[in-house]
Amino acid sequence: MRPYEIGLYEKAMPELSWPEKLAAAKEAGYDFVEISIDASEEKIGRVYMDRAERQALRDLLWETGMPLRTMNVSALTKYALGDEDDAIRERGRDIARRALALAADLGVRVVMFPGYDVYFGTSTPETVRRFTEAIDELKLLAAQYGTPIGFETMENAFMNTVEKGMRWVETFASPYVQLYPDIGNTTNAAVEYGSDPVADLRLGRGHILAFHLKETRPGVFREIPYGEGHVDFPAAIEAVWGLGVRRFVTEFWYDKTLPDWKAELIKARTRFTDMLDTMP
């Protein structure tokens, strides 16, 4: 048994049924899948699953031996918790509440919230206040369900480094509000600020729940193939390993132009298990 777990971001696969996705992840050698609650109505609809639907999915996870251990609630980019529009903000809170409940029902261990007060708009003292009020409510629900929130370091200046994320962890002062850094995003921030991304990671000591392994280039945050960007994955993995992090997720996207998407899953998993297996 490996002394860590490595998960697969659901969007690295095409739109298949859950049995097909879980089988593909297992065949590729992953330990779990990260479920996506993105801004599409199809994915948001998952948080409204009824009891029977949840039970059926739980049974499938058990039967296949491929759990859902992390959840990416990227719908909170579109439905931001600090948005000035009441309807948008309240939809975001509803999605977040229901996502925490769904995570508890499915056995998810970490619920990722994007580190934004707003994304489509300008951050102001009011958007920050609304974001703070929302997380103050949601952290109590997370504690009730036992499903920790991990802020992902994101693209804009609000929370694009671990250092900034730690300020929010300290603000909310809850064991159920921690960090889920994205090394691609923090590497881009380090280039912008002229700082050291590894030193930044170490500022999260004791507060990193899981770690997103994503490739980026300066100013480009998505869909960069591994090895074609500028992220120093060995150095980052060594740093967070030393902090006690043992849960990792390969975050990349399905590319329909590639001839064999299943081979890409194996390639990504092998790239990082080869690195992780060298850790003491």
PDB file of C-alpha atoms in Angstrom:
ATOM      1  CA  MET A   1       0.000   0.000   0.000  1.00  0.00           C
ATOM      2  CA  ARG A   2       1.259   3.465  -0.905  1.00  0.00           C
ATOM      3  CA  PRO A   3       1.832   5.879   1.999  1.00  0.00           C
ATOM      4  CA  TYR A   4      -0.286   8.477   0.158  1.00  0.00           C
ATOM      5  CA  GLU A   5      -3.372   8.642  -2.038  1.00  0.00           C
ATOM      6  CA  ILE A   6      -3.537  10.088  -5.528  1.00  0.00           C
ATOM      7  CA  GLY A   7      -6.821  11.145  -7.063  1.00  0.00           C
ATOM      8  CA  LEU A   8      -8.069  11.968 -10.534  1.00  0.00           C
ATOM      9  CA  TYR A   9      -9.960  15.150 -11.343  1.00  0.00           C
ATOM     10  CA  GLU A  10     -13.240  14.058 -12.885  1.00  0.00           C
ATOM     11  CA  LYS A  11     -12.898  16.477 -15.815  1.00  0.00           C
ATOM     12  CA  ALA A  12      -9.822  14.608 -17.033  1.00  0.00           C
ATOM     13  CA  MET A  13     -12.353  12.139 -18.470  1.00  0.00           C
ATOM     14  CA  PRO A  14     -15.048  12.592 -21.111  1.00  0.00           C
ATOM     15  CA  GLU A  15     -18.714  12.776 -20.136  1.00  0.00           C
ATOM     16  CA  LEU A  16     -19.366   9.155 -19.252  1.00  0.00           C
ATOM     17  CA  SER A  17     -21.551   7.343 -16.732  1.00  0.00           C
ATOM     18  CA  TRP A  18     -20.282   7.001 -13.176  1.00  0.00           C
ATOM     19  CA  PRO A  19     -19.555   3.270 -13.623  1.00  0.00           C
ATOM     20  CA  GLU A  20     -17.426   4.082 -16.676  1.00  0.00           C
ATOM     21  CA  LYS A  21     -15.572   6.933 -14.973  1.00  0.00           C
ATOM     22  CA  LEU A  22     -14.841   4.951 -11.828  1.00  0.00           C
ATOM     23  CA  ALA A  23     -13.636   1.971 -13.867  1.00  0.00           C
ATOM     24  CA  ALA A  24     -11.326   4.173 -15.957  1.00  0.00           C
ATOM     25  CA  ALA A  25      -9.813   5.788 -12.863  1.00  0.00           C
ATOM     26  CA  LYS A  26      -9.251   2.408 -11.253  1.00  0.00           C
ATOM     27  CA  GLU A  27      -7.691   0.944 -14.394  1.00  0.00           C
ATOM     28  CA  ALA A  28      -5.319   3.916 -14.540  1.00  0.00           C
ATOM     29  CA  GLY A  29      -4.112   3.206 -11.003  1.00  0.00           C
ATOM     30  CA  TYR A  30      -5.766   6.037  -9.109  1.00  0.00           C
ATOM     31  CA  ASP A  31      -6.976   5.734  -5.516  1.00  0.00           C
ATOM     32  CA  PHE A  32     -10.007   8.014  -5.813  1.00  0.00           C
ATOM     33  CA  VAL A  33     -11.842  10.507  -8.013  1.00  0.00           C
ATOM     34  CA  GLU A  34     -12.424  14.202  -7.338  1.00  0.00           C
ATOM     35  CA  ILE A  35     -16.081  14.935  -8.090  1.00  0.00           C
ATOM     36  CA  SER A  36     -16.865  18.198  -9.872  1.00  0.00           C
ATOM     37  CA  ILE A  37     -19.686  20.553  -8.914  1.00  0.00           C
ATOM     38  CA  ASP A  38     -19.043  23.105 -11.637  1.00  0.00           C
ATOM     39  CA  ALA A  39     -21.232  25.948 -12.904  1.00  0.00           C
ATOM     40  CA  SER A  40     -23.161  23.802 -15.396  1.00  0.00           C
ATOM     41  CA  GLU A  41     -26.707  22.991 -14.359  1.00  0.00           C
ATOM     42  CA  GLU A  42     -25.988  19.295 -14.910  1.00  0.00           C
ATOM     43  CA  LYS A  43     -23.182  19.300 -12.344  1.00  0.00           C
ATOM     44  CA  ILE A  44     -24.988  21.634  -9.928  1.00  0.00           C
ATOM     45  CA  GLY A  45     -27.917  19.217 -10.092  1.00  0.00           C
ATOM     46  CA  ARG A  46     -25.824  16.692  -8.199  1.00  0.00           C
ATOM     47  CA  VAL A  47     -26.271  18.610  -4.949  1.00  0.00           C
ATOM     48  CA  TYR A  48     -30.032  18.098  -5.288  1.00  0.00           C
ATOM     49  CA  MET A  49     -29.851  14.305  -5.563  1.00  0.00           C
ATOM     50  CA  ASP A  50     -32.475  12.607  -3.457  1.00  0.00           C
ATOM     51  CA  ARG A  51     -31.803   9.944  -0.848  1.00  0.00           C
ATOM     52  CA  ALA A  52     -32.245   7.035  -3.262  1.00  0.00           C
ATOM     53  CA  GLU A  53     -29.858   8.563  -5.803  1.00  0.00           C
ATOM     54  CA  ARG A  54     -27.229   9.161  -3.139  1.00  0.00           C
ATOM     55  CA  GLN A  55     -27.583   5.631  -1.862  1.00  0.00           C
ATOM     56  CA  ALA A  56     -27.214   4.226  -5.373  1.00  0.00           C
ATOM     57  CA  LEU A  57     -24.011   6.212  -5.931  1.00  0.00           C
ATOM     58  CA  ARG A  58     -22.635   5.176  -2.535  1.00  0.00           C
ATOM     59  CA  ASP A  59     -23.332   1.535  -3.351  1.00  0.00           C
ATOM     60  CA  LEU A  60     -21.542   1.928  -6.677  1.00  0.00           C
ATOM     61  CA  LEU A  61     -18.494   3.467  -5.002  1.00  0.00           C
ATOM     62  CA  TRP A  62     -18.351   0.569  -2.564  1.00  0.00           C
ATOM     63  CA  GLU A  63     -18.832  -2.075  -5.247  1.00  0.00           C
ATOM     64  CA  THR A  64     -16.139  -0.642  -7.513  1.00  0.00           C
ATOM     65  CA  GLY A  65     -13.689   0.137  -4.724  1.00  0.00           C
ATOM     66  CA  MET A  66     -13.184   3.591  -6.201  1.00  0.00           C
ATOM     67  CA  PRO A  67     -14.292   6.316  -3.749  1.00  0.00           C
ATOM     68  CA  LEU A  68     -14.933  10.016  -4.191  1.00  0.00           C
ATOM     69  CA  ARG A  69     -12.581  11.561  -1.639  1.00  0.00           C
ATOM     70  CA  THR A  70     -12.463  15.212  -2.718  1.00  0.00           C
ATOM     71  CA  MET A  71     -15.054  17.562  -4.199  1.00  0.00           C
ATOM     72  CA  ASN A  72     -14.366  20.602  -6.374  1.00  0.00           C
ATOM     73  CA  VAL A  73     -17.171  23.164  -5.979  1.00  0.00           C
ATOM     74  CA  SER A  74     -16.064  25.433  -8.812  1.00  0.00           C
ATOM     75  CA  ALA A  75     -19.694  26.568  -9.266  1.00  0.00           C
ATOM     76  CA  LEU A  76     -18.773  29.152  -6.626  1.00  0.00           C
ATOM     77  CA  THR A  77     -16.815  30.991  -9.293  1.00  0.00           C
ATOM     78  CA  LYS A  78     -20.003  31.848 -11.186  1.00  0.00           C
ATOM     79  CA  TYR A  79     -22.147  31.976  -8.049  1.00  0.00           C
ATOM     80  CA  ALA A  80     -19.644  33.791  -5.879  1.00  0.00           C
ATOM     81  CA  LEU A  81     -20.263  34.067  -2.147  1.00  0.00           C
ATOM     82  CA  GLY A  82     -19.368  37.760  -2.131  1.00  0.00           C
ATOM     83  CA  ASP A  83     -21.269  38.800  -5.254  1.00  0.00           C
ATOM     84  CA  GLU A  84     -23.163  42.091  -5.087  1.00  0.00           C
ATOM     85  CA  ASP A  85     -26.187  40.507  -6.767  1.00  0.00           C
ATOM     86  CA  ASP A  86     -28.396  39.013  -4.056  1.00  0.00           C
ATOM     87  CA  ALA A  87     -29.720  36.223  -6.277  1.00  0.00           C
ATOM     88  CA  ILE A  88     -26.247  35.121  -7.395  1.00  0.00           C
ATOM     89  CA  ARG A  89     -24.881  35.223  -3.876  1.00  0.00           C
ATOM     90  CA  GLU A  90     -27.793  33.287  -2.381  1.00  0.00           C
ATOM     91  CA  ARG A  91     -27.589  30.637  -5.095  1.00  0.00           C
ATOM     92  CA  GLY A  92     -23.920  30.245  -4.218  1.00  0.00           C
ATOM     93  CA  ARG A  93     -24.724  29.783  -0.542  1.00  0.00           C
ATOM     94  CA  ASP A  94     -27.379  27.202  -1.369  1.00  0.00           C
ATOM     95  CA  ILE A  95     -24.969  25.267  -3.602  1.00  0.00           C
ATOM     96  CA  ALA A  96     -22.285  25.412  -0.908  1.00  0.00           C
ATOM     97  CA  ARG A  97     -24.637  24.208   1.836  1.00  0.00           C
ATOM     98  CA  ARG A  98     -25.900  21.344  -0.272  1.00  0.00           C
ATOM     99  CA  ALA A  99     -22.397  20.427  -1.438  1.00  0.00           C
ATOM    100  CA  LEU A 100     -21.271  20.000   2.165  1.00  0.00           C
ATOM    101  CA  ALA A 101     -24.265  17.778   2.870  1.00  0.00           C
ATOM    102  CA  LEU A 102     -23.665  15.718  -0.275  1.00  0.00           C
ATOM    103  CA  ALA A 103     -20.003  15.301   0.633  1.00  0.00           C
ATOM    104  CA  ALA A 104     -20.963  13.953   4.038  1.00  0.00           C
ATOM    105  CA  ASP A 105     -23.380  11.472   2.474  1.00  0.00           C
ATOM    106  CA  LEU A 106     -20.870  10.232  -0.122  1.00  0.00           C
ATOM    107  CA  GLY A 107     -17.836   9.941   2.138  1.00  0.00           C
ATOM    108  CA  VAL A 108     -15.962  12.877   0.605  1.00  0.00           C
ATOM    109  CA  ARG A 109     -13.131  14.008   2.903  1.00  0.00           C
ATOM    110  CA  VAL A 110     -12.319  17.473   1.507  1.00  0.00           C
ATOM    111  CA  VAL A 111     -14.663  20.034  -0.072  1.00  0.00           C
ATOM    112  CA  MET A 112     -12.771  22.555  -2.191  1.00  0.00           C
ATOM    113  CA  PHE A 113     -14.141  26.091  -2.344  1.00  0.00           C
ATOM    114  CA  PRO A 114     -12.424  28.476  -4.788  1.00  0.00           C
ATOM    115  CA  GLY A 115     -10.599  31.286  -3.015  1.00  0.00           C
ATOM    116  CA  TYR A 116     -12.633  34.180  -4.386  1.00  0.00           C
ATOM    117  CA  ASP A 117     -14.938  36.761  -2.915  1.00  0.00           C
ATOM    118  CA  VAL A 118     -15.908  37.520  -6.520  1.00  0.00           C
ATOM    119  CA  TYR A 119     -14.484  36.432  -9.858  1.00  0.00           C
ATOM    120  CA  PHE A 120     -16.726  38.173 -12.400  1.00  0.00           C
ATOM    121  CA  GLY A 121     -16.414  41.650 -10.957  1.00  0.00           C
ATOM    122  CA  THR A 122     -14.285  43.836  -8.735  1.00  0.00           C
ATOM    123  CA  SER A 123     -13.383  42.959  -5.180  1.00  0.00           C
ATOM    124  CA  THR A 124     -14.559  45.670  -2.768  1.00  0.00           C
ATOM    125  CA  PRO A 125     -14.927  45.941   1.001  1.00  0.00           C
ATOM    126  CA  GLU A 126     -18.574  44.924   0.531  1.00  0.00           C
ATOM    127  CA  THR A 127     -17.790  41.792  -1.492  1.00  0.00           C
ATOM    128  CA  VAL A 128     -15.190  40.829   1.120  1.00  0.00           C
ATOM    129  CA  ARG A 129     -17.714  41.377   3.917  1.00  0.00           C
ATOM    130  CA  ARG A 130     -20.322  39.212   2.187  1.00  0.00           C
ATOM    131  CA  PHE A 131     -17.770  36.479   1.538  1.00  0.00           C
ATOM    132  CA  THR A 132     -16.740  36.547   5.187  1.00  0.00           C
ATOM    133  CA  GLU A 133     -20.336  36.322   6.372  1.00  0.00           C
ATOM    134  CA  ALA A 134     -20.976  33.363   4.085  1.00  0.00           C
ATOM    135  CA  ILE A 135     -17.964  31.391   5.269  1.00  0.00           C
ATOM    136  CA  ASP A 136     -18.775  32.196   8.894  1.00  0.00           C
ATOM    137  CA  GLU A 137     -22.098  30.421   8.308  1.00  0.00           C
ATOM    138  CA  LEU A 138     -20.703  27.585   6.186  1.00  0.00           C
ATOM    139  CA  LYS A 139     -17.861  26.733   8.561  1.00  0.00           C
ATOM    140  CA  LEU A 140     -20.426  25.787  11.202  1.00  0.00           C
ATOM    141  CA  LEU A 141     -22.252  23.583   8.731  1.00  0.00           C
ATOM    142  CA  ALA A 142     -18.947  21.983   7.738  1.00  0.00           C
ATOM    143  CA  ALA A 143     -18.269  21.293  11.409  1.00  0.00           C
ATOM    144  CA  GLN A 144     -21.745  19.820  11.853  1.00  0.00           C
ATOM    145  CA  TYR A 145     -21.272  17.451   8.901  1.00  0.00           C
ATOM    146  CA  GLY A 146     -17.596  16.785   9.570  1.00  0.00           C
ATOM    147  CA  THR A 147     -16.689  17.806   6.004  1.00  0.00           C
ATOM    148  CA  PRO A 148     -13.766  20.275   5.981  1.00  0.00           C
ATOM    149  CA  ILE A 149     -13.625  23.169   3.532  1.00  0.00           C
ATOM    150  CA  GLY A 150     -10.305  23.625   1.742  1.00  0.00           C
ATOM    151  CA  PHE A 151      -9.749  26.966   0.012  1.00  0.00           C
ATOM    152  CA  GLU A 152      -8.083  26.549  -3.364  1.00  0.00           C
ATOM    153  CA  THR A 153      -5.510  29.160  -4.274  1.00  0.00           C
ATOM    154  CA  MET A 154      -6.900  30.767  -7.426  1.00  0.00           C
ATOM    155  CA  GLU A 155      -6.034  33.051 -10.334  1.00  0.00           C
ATOM    156  CA  ASN A 156      -6.723  36.542  -9.052  1.00  0.00           C
ATOM    157  CA  ALA A 157      -5.092  38.531  -6.292  1.00  0.00           C
ATOM    158  CA  PHE A 158      -7.697  37.750  -3.627  1.00  0.00           C
ATOM    159  CA  MET A 159      -6.220  34.364  -2.678  1.00  0.00           C
ATOM    160  CA  ASN A 160      -3.571  33.316  -5.185  1.00  0.00           C
ATOM    161  CA  THR A 161      -0.907  32.332  -2.650  1.00  0.00           C
ATOM    162  CA  VAL A 162      -0.766  30.146   0.412  1.00  0.00           C
ATOM    163  CA  GLU A 163       0.304  33.197   2.398  1.00  0.00           C
ATOM    164  CA  LYS A 164      -2.966  34.949   1.521  1.00  0.00           C
ATOM    165  CA  GLY A 165      -4.942  31.785   2.138  1.00  0.00           C
ATOM    166  CA  MET A 166      -3.449  31.496   5.608  1.00  0.00           C
ATOM    167  CA  ARG A 167      -4.741  34.956   6.494  1.00  0.00           C
ATOM    168  CA  TRP A 168      -8.250  33.657   5.813  1.00  0.00           C
ATOM    169  CA  VAL A 169      -7.636  30.428   7.706  1.00  0.00           C
ATOM    170  CA  GLU A 170      -6.606  32.532  10.679  1.00  0.00           C
ATOM    171  CA  THR A 171      -9.603  34.840  10.224  1.00  0.00           C
ATOM    172  CA  PHE A 172     -12.139  32.007  10.310  1.00  0.00           C
ATOM    173  CA  ALA A 173     -10.275  30.179  13.088  1.00  0.00           C
ATOM    174  CA  SER A 174     -11.979  26.834  12.511  1.00  0.00           C
ATOM    175  CA  PRO A 175     -10.510  23.354  12.075  1.00  0.00           C
ATOM    176  CA  TYR A 176     -13.069  23.010   9.274  1.00  0.00           C
ATOM    177  CA  VAL A 177     -11.657  25.859   7.164  1.00  0.00           C
ATOM    178  CA  GLN A 178      -8.237  25.027   5.768  1.00  0.00           C
ATOM    179  CA  LEU A 179      -6.297  25.105   2.483  1.00  0.00           C
ATOM    180  CA  TYR A 180      -6.260  23.030  -0.698  1.00  0.00           C
ATOM    181  CA  PRO A 181      -3.493  24.725  -2.733  1.00  0.00           C
ATOM    182  CA  ASP A 182      -3.139  24.553  -6.492  1.00  0.00           C
ATOM    183  CA  ILE A 183       0.577  24.547  -7.295  1.00  0.00           C
ATOM    184  CA  GLY A 184      -0.029  25.796 -10.836  1.00  0.00           C
ATOM    185  CA  ASN A 185      -1.827  28.891  -9.605  1.00  0.00           C
ATOM    186  CA  THR A 186       0.656  29.628  -6.829  1.00  0.00           C
ATOM    187  CA  THR A 187       3.555  29.212  -9.252  1.00  0.00           C
ATOM    188  CA  ASN A 188       1.999  31.838 -11.534  1.00  0.00           C
ATOM    189  CA  ALA A 189       1.551  34.134  -8.539  1.00  0.00           C
ATOM    190  CA  ALA A 190       5.206  33.628  -7.591  1.00  0.00           C
ATOM    191  CA  VAL A 191       6.294  34.704 -11.070  1.00  0.00           C
ATOM    192  CA  GLU A 192       4.070  37.777 -10.856  1.00  0.00           C
ATOM    193  CA  TYR A 193       5.358  38.753  -7.408  1.00  0.00           C
ATOM    194  CA  GLY A 194       8.955  37.665  -7.853  1.00  0.00           C
ATOM    195  CA  SER A 195       8.669  35.263  -4.904  1.00  0.00           C
ATOM    196  CA  ASP A 196       9.509  31.637  -4.138  1.00  0.00           C
ATOM    197  CA  PRO A 197       6.581  29.213  -4.625  1.00  0.00           C
ATOM    198  CA  VAL A 198       8.142  26.582  -2.372  1.00  0.00           C
ATOM    199  CA  ALA A 199       8.658  29.053   0.468  1.00  0.00           C
ATOM    200  CA  ASP A 200       5.025  30.081   0.021  1.00  0.00           C
ATOM    201  CA  LEU A 201       3.834  26.471   0.350  1.00  0.00           C
ATOM    202  CA  ARG A 202       5.707  26.078   3.623  1.00  0.00           C
ATOM    203  CA  LEU A 203       3.653  28.908   5.132  1.00  0.00           C
ATOM    204  CA  GLY A 204       0.693  26.505   5.111  1.00  0.00           C
ATOM    205  CA  ARG A 205       2.270  24.102   7.591  1.00  0.00           C
ATOM    206  CA  GLY A 206      -0.432  22.264   9.508  1.00  0.00           C
ATOM    207  CA  HIS A 207      -3.269  23.601   7.355  1.00  0.00           C
ATOM    208  CA  ILE A 208      -3.037  21.866   3.944  1.00  0.00           C
ATOM    209  CA  LEU A 209      -5.714  19.197   3.486  1.00  0.00           C
ATOM    210  CA  ALA A 210      -4.838  18.121  -0.067  1.00  0.00           C
ATOM    211  CA  PHE A 211      -2.774  19.318  -3.006  1.00  0.00           C
ATOM    212  CA  HIS A 212      -3.742  20.024  -6.619  1.00  0.00           C
ATOM    213  CA  LEU A 213      -1.092  19.023  -9.151  1.00  0.00           C
ATOM    214  CA  LYS A 214      -1.788  21.318 -12.103  1.00  0.00           C
ATOM    215  CA  GLU A 215       0.498  22.625 -14.835  1.00  0.00           C
ATOM    216  CA  THR A 216       0.484  26.314 -15.816  1.00  0.00           C
ATOM    217  CA  ARG A 217       2.438  28.926 -17.719  1.00  0.00           C
ATOM    218  CA  PRO A 218       2.820  32.572 -16.692  1.00  0.00           C
ATOM    219  CA  GLY A 219      -0.623  34.102 -17.067  1.00  0.00           C
ATOM    220  CA  VAL A 220      -2.171  30.840 -18.360  1.00  0.00           C
ATOM    221  CA  PHE A 221      -4.024  28.787 -15.763  1.00  0.00           C
ATOM    222  CA  ARG A 222      -5.814  25.950 -17.573  1.00  0.00           C
ATOM    223  CA  GLU A 223      -5.302  23.108 -20.014  1.00  0.00           C
ATOM    224  CA  ILE A 224      -1.509  23.162 -20.156  1.00  0.00           C
ATOM    225  CA  PRO A 225      -0.182  19.610 -20.659  1.00  0.00           C
ATOM    226  CA  TYR A 226       2.157  18.313 -17.986  1.00  0.00           C
ATOM    227  CA  GLY A 227       5.762  19.077 -18.898  1.00  0.00           C
ATOM    228  CA  GLU A 228       4.844  22.011 -21.145  1.00  0.00           C
ATOM    229  CA  GLY A 229       4.581  24.600 -18.381  1.00  0.00           C
ATOM    230  CA  HIS A 230       6.824  26.005 -15.692  1.00  0.00           C
ATOM    231  CA  VAL A 231       5.710  24.261 -12.479  1.00  0.00           C
ATOM    232  CA  ASP A 232       8.525  22.607 -10.503  1.00  0.00           C
ATOM    233  CA  PHE A 233       6.525  19.596  -9.350  1.00  0.00           C
ATOM    234  CA  PRO A 234       9.382  17.679  -7.656  1.00  0.00           C
ATOM    235  CA  ALA A 235      10.257  20.670  -5.468  1.00  0.00           C
ATOM    236  CA  ALA A 236       6.604  21.344  -4.617  1.00  0.00           C
ATOM    237  CA  ILE A 237       5.874  17.710  -3.758  1.00  0.00           C
ATOM    238  CA  GLU A 238       8.974  17.498  -1.596  1.00  0.00           C
ATOM    239  CA  ALA A 239       7.906  20.658   0.243  1.00  0.00           C
ATOM    240  CA  VAL A 240       4.333  19.602   1.006  1.00  0.00           C
ATOM    241  CA  TRP A 241       5.388  16.043   1.790  1.00  0.00           C
ATOM    242  CA  GLY A 242       7.593  17.509   4.484  1.00  0.00           C
ATOM    243  CA  LEU A 243       4.515  19.311   5.818  1.00  0.00           C
ATOM    244  CA  GLY A 244       2.676  16.002   6.188  1.00  0.00           C
ATOM    245  CA  VAL A 245       0.461  16.230   3.085  1.00  0.00           C
ATOM    246  CA  ARG A 246      -0.506  12.776   1.806  1.00  0.00           C
ATOM    247  CA  ARG A 247      -3.482  13.445  -0.497  1.00  0.00           C
ATOM    248  CA  PHE A 248      -2.800  14.607  -4.055  1.00  0.00           C
ATOM    249  CA  VAL A 249      -4.998  15.173  -7.128  1.00  0.00           C
ATOM    250  CA  THR A 250      -3.888  15.390 -10.754  1.00  0.00           C
ATOM    251  CA  GLU A 251      -5.865  18.323 -12.098  1.00  0.00           C
ATOM    252  CA  PHE A 252      -5.989  18.290 -15.878  1.00  0.00           C
ATOM    253  CA  TRP A 253      -8.697  18.283 -18.530  1.00  0.00           C
ATOM    254  CA  TYR A 254      -9.925  15.804 -21.084  1.00  0.00           C
ATOM    255  CA  ASP A 255      -8.595  16.656 -24.539  1.00  0.00           C
ATOM    256  CA  LYS A 256     -10.757  15.193 -27.275  1.00  0.00           C
ATOM    257  CA  THR A 257      -8.009  15.785 -29.853  1.00  0.00           C
ATOM    258  CA  LEU A 258      -5.789  13.126 -28.265  1.00  0.00           C
ATOM    259  CA  PRO A 259      -6.139   9.622 -29.672  1.00  0.00           C
ATOM    260  CA  ASP A 260      -6.274   7.728 -26.361  1.00  0.00           C
ATOM    261  CA  TRP A 261      -7.618   9.578 -23.325  1.00  0.00           C
ATOM    262  CA  LYS A 262      -7.219   6.539 -21.080  1.00  0.00           C
ATOM    263  CA  ALA A 263      -3.508   6.464 -21.839  1.00  0.00           C
ATOM    264  CA  GLU A 264      -3.333  10.101 -20.707  1.00  0.00           C
ATOM    265  CA  LEU A 265      -4.743   9.100 -17.316  1.00  0.00           C
ATOM    266  CA  ILE A 266      -2.035   6.484 -16.884  1.00  0.00           C
ATOM    267  CA  LYS A 267       0.638   8.877 -18.093  1.00  0.00           C
ATOM    268  CA  ALA A 268      -0.375  11.553 -15.570  1.00  0.00           C
ATOM    269  CA  ARG A 269      -0.700   9.119 -12.697  1.00  0.00           C
ATOM    270  CA  THR A 270       2.681   7.534 -13.460  1.00  0.00           C
ATOM    271  CA  ARG A 271       4.373  10.936 -13.700  1.00  0.00           C
ATOM    272  CA  PHE A 272       3.399  11.760 -10.130  1.00  0.00           C
ATOM    273  CA  THR A 273       3.540   8.358  -8.463  1.00  0.00           C
ATOM    274  CA  ASP A 274       7.119   8.141  -9.744  1.00  0.00           C
ATOM    275  CA  MET A 275       7.842  11.388  -7.874  1.00  0.00           C
ATOM    276  CA  LEU A 276       5.838  10.502  -4.775  1.00  0.00           C
ATOM    277  CA  ASP A 277       7.398   7.053  -4.486  1.00  0.00           C
ATOM    278  CA  THR A 278      10.799   8.684  -3.946  1.00  0.00           C
ATOM    279  CA  MET A 279       9.625  10.538  -0.854  1.00  0.00           C
ATOM    280  CA  PRO A 280      11.090   9.240   2.425  1.00  0.00           C
TER     281      PRO A 280
END
